[in-house]
mmCIF file of N, CA, C and O in Angstrom:
data_model
loop_
_atom_site.group_PDB
_atom_site.id
_atom_site.type_symbol
_atom_site.label_atom_id
_atom_site.label_comp_id
_atom_site.label_asym_id
_atom_site.label_seq_id
_atom_site.Cartn_x
_atom_site.Cartn_y
_atom_site.Cartn_z
ATOM 1 N N MET A 17 0.886 -1.180 0.063
ATOM 2 C CA MET A 17 -0.036 -0.097 -0.101
ATOM 3 C C MET A 17 0.796 1.318 0.145
ATOM 4 O O MET A 17 1.825 1.381 0.860
ATOM 5 N N ARG A 18 0.584 2.245 -0.707
ATOM 6 C CA ARG A 18 1.368 3.479 -0.749
ATOM 7 C C ARG A 18 0.606 4.583 -0.239
ATOM 8 O O ARG A 18 -0.811 4.911 -0.480
ATOM 9 N N ILE A 19 1.049 5.152 0.643
ATOM 10 C CA ILE A 19 0.550 6.013 1.472
ATOM 11 C C ILE A 19 0.975 7.507 1.478
ATOM 12 O O ILE A 19 2.113 7.653 1.598
ATOM 13 N N LEU A 20 0.031 8.551 1.313
ATOM 14 C CA LEU A 20 0.382 9.943 1.494
ATOM 15 C C LEU A 20 0.016 10.192 2.830
ATOM 16 O O LEU A 20 -1.101 10.146 3.435
ATOM 17 N N LEU A 21 1.140 10.539 3.754
ATOM 18 C CA LEU A 21 0.808 11.157 5.108
ATOM 19 C C LEU A 21 1.045 12.620 5.127
ATOM 20 O O LEU A 21 2.064 13.244 4.812
ATOM 21 N N VAL A 22 -0.122 13.201 5.552
ATOM 22 C CA VAL A 22 -0.190 14.709 5.525
ATOM 23 C C VAL A 22 -0.182 15.115 7.136
ATOM 24 O O VAL A 22 -1.222 15.053 7.814
ATOM 25 N N GLU A 23 0.893 15.591 7.631
ATOM 26 C CA GLU A 23 1.010 15.789 8.985
ATOM 27 C C GLU A 23 2.118 16.916 9.329
ATOM 28 O O GLU A 23 3.235 16.806 8.833
ATOM 29 N N ASP A 24 1.844 17.989 9.889
ATOM 30 C CA ASP A 24 2.541 19.152 10.084
ATOM 31 C C ASP A 24 3.727 19.008 11.234
ATOM 32 O O ASP A 24 4.571 19.639 11.442
ATOM 33 N N ASN A 25 3.379 17.895 12.124
ATOM 34 C CA ASN A 25 4.255 17.932 13.248
ATOM 35 C C ASN A 25 5.326 16.789 13.027
ATOM 36 O O ASN A 25 4.855 15.518 12.722
ATOM 37 N N PRO A 26 6.554 17.157 12.871
ATOM 38 C CA PRO A 26 7.576 16.056 12.507
ATOM 39 C C PRO A 26 7.717 14.726 13.450
ATOM 40 O O PRO A 26 7.709 13.950 12.813
ATOM 41 N N HIS A 27 7.375 15.226 14.876
ATOM 42 C CA HIS A 27 7.461 14.108 15.609
ATOM 43 C C HIS A 27 6.340 13.096 15.493
ATOM 44 O O HIS A 27 6.416 11.825 15.390
ATOM 45 N N ASP A 28 5.198 13.587 15.230
ATOM 46 C CA ASP A 28 4.069 12.753 14.898
ATOM 47 C C ASP A 28 4.000 12.061 13.516
ATOM 48 O O ASP A 28 3.482 10.793 13.447
ATOM 49 N N ALA A 29 4.692 12.665 12.707
ATOM 50 C CA ALA A 29 4.797 12.074 11.374
ATOM 51 C C ALA A 29 5.918 10.955 11.440
ATOM 52 O O ALA A 29 5.676 9.891 10.824
ATOM 53 N N ASP A 30 6.998 11.079 12.282
ATOM 54 C CA ASP A 30 7.952 10.123 12.367
ATOM 55 C C ASP A 30 7.214 9.010 13.045
ATOM 56 O O ASP A 30 7.608 7.702 12.622
ATOM 57 N N LEU A 31 6.366 9.155 14.327
ATOM 58 C CA LEU A 31 5.853 8.036 14.912
ATOM 59 C C LEU A 31 4.844 7.115 13.814
ATOM 60 O O LEU A 31 4.914 6.168 13.938
ATOM 61 N N ALA A 32 4.190 7.966 13.201
ATOM 62 C CA ALA A 32 3.227 7.273 12.214
ATOM 63 C C ALA A 32 4.093 6.564 11.189
ATOM 64 O O ALA A 32 3.630 5.430 10.837
ATOM 65 N N ARG A 33 5.008 7.098 10.623
ATOM 66 C CA ARG A 33 5.933 6.311 9.610
ATOM 67 C C ARG A 33 6.367 5.132 10.194
ATOM 68 O O ARG A 33 6.700 3.958 9.568
ATOM 69 N N ARG A 34 7.009 5.358 11.478
ATOM 70 C CA ARG A 34 7.471 3.718 12.031
ATOM 71 C C ARG A 34 6.472 2.934 12.299
ATOM 72 O O ARG A 34 6.800 1.697 12.117
ATOM 73 N N ALA A 35 5.280 3.264 12.735
ATOM 74 C CA ALA A 35 4.178 2.391 12.969
ATOM 75 C C ALA A 35 3.878 1.812 11.689
ATOM 76 O O ALA A 35 3.436 0.596 11.453
ATOM 77 N N LEU A 36 3.669 2.580 10.620
ATOM 78 C CA LEU A 36 3.321 2.055 9.276
ATOM 79 C C LEU A 36 4.339 1.091 8.725
ATOM 80 O O LEU A 36 4.031 0.136 7.908
ATOM 81 N N GLY A 37 5.681 1.322 9.146
ATOM 82 C CA GLY A 37 6.676 0.556 8.645
ATOM 83 C C GLY A 37 7.153 -0.708 9.337
ATOM 84 O O GLY A 37 7.930 -1.467 8.975
ATOM 85 N N ARG A 38 6.393 -0.920 10.358
ATOM 86 C CA ARG A 38 6.676 -2.315 11.255
ATOM 87 C C ARG A 38 6.448 -3.488 10.252
ATOM 88 O O ARG A 38 5.632 -3.577 9.286
ATOM 89 N N PRO A 39 7.271 -4.466 10.552
ATOM 90 C CA PRO A 39 6.869 -5.810 9.802
ATOM 91 C C PRO A 39 5.549 -6.340 10.097
ATOM 92 O O PRO A 39 4.907 -6.250 11.096
ATOM 93 N N GLY A 40 4.954 -6.758 8.978
ATOM 94 C CA GLY A 40 3.680 -7.261 8.981
ATOM 95 C C GLY A 40 2.605 -6.330 8.679
ATOM 96 O O GLY A 40 1.316 -6.772 8.569
ATOM 97 N N THR A 41 2.778 -4.938 8.584
ATOM 98 C CA THR A 41 1.877 -3.935 8.088
ATOM 99 C C THR A 41 1.857 -4.072 6.451
ATOM 100 O O THR A 41 2.680 -4.442 5.839
ATOM 101 N N VAL A 42 0.774 -3.173 6.168
ATOM 102 C CA VAL A 42 0.605 -3.271 4.596
ATOM 103 C C VAL A 42 1.244 -2.232 3.866
ATOM 104 O O VAL A 42 1.263 -2.067 2.634
ATOM 105 N N ALA A 43 1.706 -1.320 4.547
ATOM 106 C CA ALA A 43 2.462 -0.188 3.915
ATOM 107 C C ALA A 43 3.697 -0.620 3.134
ATOM 108 O O ALA A 43 4.417 -1.231 3.726
ATOM 109 N N ARG A 44 3.718 -0.194 1.852
ATOM 110 C CA ARG A 44 4.954 -0.538 1.045
ATOM 111 C C ARG A 44 5.726 0.815 0.881
ATOM 112 O O ARG A 44 6.918 0.631 0.959
ATOM 113 N N SER A 45 4.957 2.180 1.114
ATOM 114 C CA SER A 45 5.826 3.094 1.034
ATOM 115 C C SER A 45 5.002 4.188 1.651
ATOM 116 O O SER A 45 3.612 4.183 1.567
ATOM 117 N N VAL A 46 5.558 5.244 2.415
ATOM 118 C CA VAL A 46 5.026 6.328 3.017
ATOM 119 C C VAL A 46 5.622 7.498 2.525
ATOM 120 O O VAL A 46 6.795 7.673 2.882
ATOM 121 N N HIS A 47 4.757 8.287 1.999
ATOM 122 C CA HIS A 47 5.197 9.564 1.489
ATOM 123 C C HIS A 47 4.646 10.740 2.409
ATOM 124 O O HIS A 47 3.448 10.946 2.597
ATOM 125 N N TRP A 48 5.568 11.433 3.204
ATOM 126 C CA TRP A 48 5.368 12.357 4.106
ATOM 127 C C TRP A 48 5.180 13.931 3.574
ATOM 128 O O TRP A 48 6.165 14.278 2.849
ATOM 129 N N VAL A 49 4.394 14.533 3.845
ATOM 130 C CA VAL A 49 4.335 16.018 3.518
ATOM 131 C C VAL A 49 3.776 16.942 4.639
ATOM 132 O O VAL A 49 2.821 16.412 5.237
ATOM 133 N N PRO A 50 4.189 17.984 4.955
ATOM 134 C CA PRO A 50 3.642 18.760 5.955
ATOM 135 C C PRO A 50 2.561 19.932 5.879
ATOM 136 O O PRO A 50 2.120 20.409 6.815
ATOM 137 N N THR A 51 2.322 19.976 4.610
ATOM 138 C CA THR A 51 1.336 21.060 4.418
ATOM 139 C C THR A 51 0.004 20.544 3.456
ATOM 140 O O THR A 51 0.242 19.680 2.802
ATOM 141 N N LEU A 52 -1.018 21.311 3.283
ATOM 142 C CA LEU A 52 -2.218 21.018 2.627
ATOM 143 C C LEU A 52 -1.597 21.223 1.132
ATOM 144 O O LEU A 52 -2.017 20.481 0.184
ATOM 145 N N THR A 53 -1.177 22.162 0.805
ATOM 146 C CA THR A 53 -0.449 22.844 -0.566
ATOM 147 C C THR A 53 0.376 21.444 -1.027
ATOM 148 O O THR A 53 0.074 21.165 -2.048
ATOM 149 N N GLN A 54 1.331 21.079 -0.175
ATOM 150 C CA GLN A 54 2.268 20.097 -0.521
ATOM 151 C C GLN A 54 1.213 18.668 -0.966
ATOM 152 O O GLN A 54 1.544 17.912 -2.042
ATOM 153 N N ALA A 55 0.334 18.415 -0.223
ATOM 154 C CA ALA A 55 -0.669 17.278 -0.423
ATOM 155 C C ALA A 55 -1.271 17.337 -1.837
ATOM 156 O O ALA A 55 -1.492 16.438 -2.404
ATOM 157 N N ARG A 56 -1.917 18.658 -1.796
ATOM 158 C CA ARG A 56 -2.509 19.001 -3.448
ATOM 159 C C ARG A 56 -1.607 18.617 -4.391
ATOM 160 O O ARG A 56 -2.062 17.929 -5.303
ATOM 161 N N GLU A 57 -0.333 19.048 -4.310
ATOM 162 C CA GLU A 57 0.553 18.785 -5.496
ATOM 163 C C GLU A 57 0.866 17.254 -5.376
ATOM 164 O O GLU A 57 0.923 16.797 -6.684
ATOM 165 N N ALA A 58 1.015 16.604 -4.392
ATOM 166 C CA ALA A 58 1.193 15.207 -4.552
ATOM 167 C C ALA A 58 0.036 14.533 -4.994
ATOM 168 O O ALA A 58 0.255 13.447 -6.030
ATOM 169 N N LEU A 59 -1.183 15.027 -5.022
ATOM 170 C CA LEU A 59 -2.485 14.281 -5.498
ATOM 171 C C LEU A 59 -2.590 14.755 -6.794
ATOM 172 O O LEU A 59 -3.602 14.424 -7.470
ATOM 173 N N ALA A 60 -1.723 15.484 -7.324
ATOM 174 C CA ALA A 60 -1.800 15.657 -8.797
ATOM 175 C C ALA A 60 -1.452 14.546 -9.754
ATOM 176 O O ALA A 60 -1.815 14.243 -10.800
ATOM 177 N N HIS A 61 -0.877 13.452 -8.829
ATOM 178 C CA HIS A 61 -0.776 12.138 -9.431
ATOM 179 C C HIS A 61 -1.266 11.075 -8.611
ATOM 180 O O HIS A 61 -0.756 10.603 -7.816
ATOM 181 N N PRO A 62 -2.661 11.038 -8.592
ATOM 182 C CA PRO A 62 -3.522 10.132 -7.457
ATOM 183 C C PRO A 62 -3.214 8.770 -7.776
ATOM 184 O O PRO A 62 -3.270 8.021 -6.738
ATOM 185 N N GLU A 63 -2.769 8.262 -8.750
ATOM 186 C CA GLU A 63 -2.349 7.097 -9.187
ATOM 187 C C GLU A 63 -1.127 6.601 -8.175
ATOM 188 O O GLU A 63 -0.784 5.337 -7.937
ATOM 189 N N ALA A 64 -0.414 7.643 -7.659
ATOM 190 C CA ALA A 64 0.904 6.996 -6.905
ATOM 191 C C ALA A 64 0.583 6.664 -5.455
ATOM 192 O O ALA A 64 1.459 6.261 -4.905
ATOM 193 N N PHE A 65 -0.768 6.901 -4.971
ATOM 194 C CA PHE A 65 -1.212 6.546 -3.698
ATOM 195 C C PHE A 65 -2.619 5.739 -3.619
ATOM 196 O O PHE A 65 -3.218 5.846 -4.592
ATOM 197 N N ASP A 66 -2.621 4.874 -2.437
ATOM 198 C CA ASP A 66 -3.898 4.173 -2.298
ATOM 199 C C ASP A 66 -4.501 4.649 -1.014
ATOM 200 O O ASP A 66 -5.574 4.354 -0.924
ATOM 201 N N LEU A 67 -3.933 5.539 -0.281
ATOM 202 C CA LEU A 67 -4.566 5.882 0.870
ATOM 203 C C LEU A 67 -3.656 7.310 1.256
ATOM 204 O O LEU A 67 -2.537 7.404 1.139
ATOM 205 N N VAL A 68 -4.620 8.129 1.681
ATOM 206 C CA VAL A 68 -4.309 9.399 2.356
ATOM 207 C C VAL A 68 -4.706 9.468 3.755
ATOM 208 O O VAL A 68 -5.758 9.247 4.203
ATOM 209 N N LEU A 69 -3.656 9.589 4.676
ATOM 210 C CA LEU A 69 -3.865 9.724 6.026
ATOM 211 C C LEU A 69 -3.485 11.401 6.304
ATOM 212 O O LEU A 69 -2.312 11.835 6.078
ATOM 213 N N THR A 70 -4.521 12.062 6.985
ATOM 214 C CA THR A 70 -4.189 13.450 7.145
ATOM 215 C C THR A 70 -4.515 13.927 8.420
ATOM 216 O O THR A 70 -5.437 13.527 9.159
ATOM 217 N N ASP A 71 -3.740 14.831 8.947
ATOM 218 C CA ASP A 71 -3.875 15.530 10.081
ATOM 219 C C ASP A 71 -5.034 16.656 9.723
ATOM 220 O O ASP A 71 -5.370 16.877 8.774
ATOM 221 N N LEU A 72 -5.803 17.031 10.811
ATOM 222 C CA LEU A 72 -6.887 17.882 10.312
ATOM 223 C C LEU A 72 -6.480 19.309 10.613
ATOM 224 O O LEU A 72 -6.951 20.103 9.685
ATOM 225 N N ASN A 73 -5.621 19.860 11.278
ATOM 226 C CA ASN A 73 -5.311 21.095 11.535
ATOM 227 C C ASN A 73 -3.832 21.360 11.096
ATOM 228 O O ASN A 73 -2.785 20.753 11.636
ATOM 229 N N LEU A 74 -3.806 21.844 9.848
ATOM 230 C CA LEU A 74 -2.569 22.085 9.087
ATOM 231 C C LEU A 74 -2.152 23.630 8.879
ATOM 232 O O LEU A 74 -2.885 24.354 9.196
ATOM 233 N N PRO A 75 -1.016 23.919 8.825
ATOM 234 C CA PRO A 75 -0.514 25.206 8.922
ATOM 235 C C PRO A 75 -1.177 26.231 7.681
ATOM 236 O O PRO A 75 -1.416 27.265 8.001
ATOM 237 N N ASP A 76 -1.642 25.401 6.561
ATOM 238 C CA ASP A 76 -2.190 26.427 5.551
ATOM 239 C C ASP A 76 -3.599 25.700 5.272
ATOM 240 O O ASP A 76 -4.021 26.087 4.148
ATOM 241 N N GLY A 77 -4.142 25.112 6.068
ATOM 242 C CA GLY A 77 -5.599 24.668 5.732
ATOM 243 C C GLY A 77 -5.975 23.748 6.777
ATOM 244 O O GLY A 77 -5.536 23.518 7.877
ATOM 245 N N HIS A 78 -7.174 22.947 6.503
ATOM 246 C CA HIS A 78 -7.830 21.902 7.139
ATOM 247 C C HIS A 78 -7.766 20.711 6.323
ATOM 248 O O HIS A 78 -8.180 20.675 5.206
ATOM 249 N N GLY A 79 -7.543 19.639 7.291
ATOM 250 C CA GLY A 79 -7.625 18.333 6.465
ATOM 251 C C GLY A 79 -8.847 17.837 6.077
ATOM 252 O O GLY A 79 -8.916 17.123 5.025
ATOM 253 N N LEU A 80 -10.053 18.365 6.642
ATOM 254 C CA LEU A 80 -11.183 18.005 6.126
ATOM 255 C C LEU A 80 -11.527 18.660 4.544
ATOM 256 O O LEU A 80 -12.079 18.079 3.862
ATOM 257 N N ASP A 81 -10.783 19.776 4.321
ATOM 258 C CA ASP A 81 -10.926 20.279 3.063
ATOM 259 C C ASP A 81 -10.239 19.262 1.977
ATOM 260 O O ASP A 81 -10.479 19.098 0.901
ATOM 261 N N LEU A 82 -9.134 18.719 2.500
ATOM 262 C CA LEU A 82 -8.418 17.872 1.430
ATOM 263 C C LEU A 82 -9.341 16.732 1.287
ATOM 264 O O LEU A 82 -9.515 16.232 0.074
ATOM 265 N N ILE A 83 -10.090 16.102 2.453
ATOM 266 C CA ILE A 83 -10.706 15.022 2.231
ATOM 267 C C ILE A 83 -11.977 15.230 1.180
ATOM 268 O O ILE A 83 -12.364 14.524 0.207
ATOM 269 N N ALA A 84 -12.650 16.608 1.276
ATOM 270 C CA ALA A 84 -13.609 16.958 0.455
ATOM 271 C C ALA A 84 -13.147 17.082 -0.925
ATOM 272 O O ALA A 84 -13.939 16.585 -1.725
ATOM 273 N N GLU A 85 -11.903 17.458 -1.213
ATOM 274 C CA GLU A 85 -11.324 17.655 -2.500
ATOM 275 C C GLU A 85 -11.163 16.284 -3.100
ATOM 276 O O GLU A 85 -11.501 16.087 -4.382
ATOM 277 N N VAL A 86 -10.701 15.205 -2.416
ATOM 278 C CA VAL A 86 -10.396 14.096 -2.837
ATOM 279 C C VAL A 86 -11.755 13.351 -3.428
ATOM 280 O O VAL A 86 -11.884 12.900 -4.379
ATOM 281 N N ARG A 87 -12.900 13.551 -2.626
ATOM 282 C CA ARG A 87 -14.276 13.041 -3.162
ATOM 283 C C ARG A 87 -14.707 13.795 -4.069
ATOM 284 O O ARG A 87 -15.282 13.242 -5.038
ATOM 285 N N ALA A 88 -14.670 15.215 -4.176
ATOM 286 C CA ALA A 88 -15.192 15.972 -5.224
ATOM 287 C C ALA A 88 -14.464 15.472 -6.580
ATOM 288 O O ALA A 88 -15.130 15.493 -7.675
ATOM 289 N N ARG A 89 -13.292 15.337 -6.644
ATOM 290 C CA ARG A 89 -12.526 14.917 -7.841
ATOM 291 C C ARG A 89 -12.652 13.618 -8.005
ATOM 292 O O ARG A 89 -12.042 12.995 -9.077
ATOM 293 N N ARG A 90 -13.399 12.767 -7.032
ATOM 294 C CA ARG A 90 -13.480 11.370 -7.154
ATOM 295 C C ARG A 90 -12.091 10.530 -7.562
ATOM 296 O O ARG A 90 -11.940 9.727 -8.451
ATOM 297 N N LEU A 91 -11.092 10.917 -6.852
ATOM 298 C CA LEU A 91 -9.776 10.334 -6.977
ATOM 299 C C LEU A 91 -9.939 8.896 -6.254
ATOM 300 O O LEU A 91 -10.644 8.501 -5.431
ATOM 301 N N PRO A 92 -9.175 7.881 -7.116
ATOM 302 C CA PRO A 92 -8.990 6.639 -6.656
ATOM 303 C C PRO A 92 -8.163 6.221 -5.460
ATOM 304 O O PRO A 92 -7.418 5.536 -5.314
ATOM 305 N N VAL A 93 -8.566 6.935 -4.399
ATOM 306 C CA VAL A 93 -7.632 7.062 -3.124
ATOM 307 C C VAL A 93 -8.682 6.946 -1.912
ATOM 308 O O VAL A 93 -9.593 7.869 -1.696
ATOM 309 N N ALA A 94 -8.255 6.081 -0.915
ATOM 310 C CA ALA A 94 -8.971 6.053 0.265
ATOM 311 C C ALA A 94 -8.427 7.203 1.253
ATOM 312 O O ALA A 94 -7.411 7.347 1.259
ATOM 313 N N VAL A 95 -9.324 7.822 1.975
ATOM 314 C CA VAL A 95 -8.820 8.827 2.721
ATOM 315 C C VAL A 95 -9.422 8.562 4.343
ATOM 316 O O VAL A 95 -10.427 7.775 4.419
#
């Protein structure tokens, strides 16, 4: 599974990446971005990801906006 992790706190992002990278998990790769803008840029190629995990409070927006955009664009990505 290819995961886009949207998290502005580097410590939380590191914890999530380590948890997702443990043996026996389904994560094949985890791509971390700290902002909503960078998440939108990454999702310009939605085929690169199977799942988006997002923080709700980001420095340049709200994670719920990203979820709404993924749904509105009907991207083939789980959120």
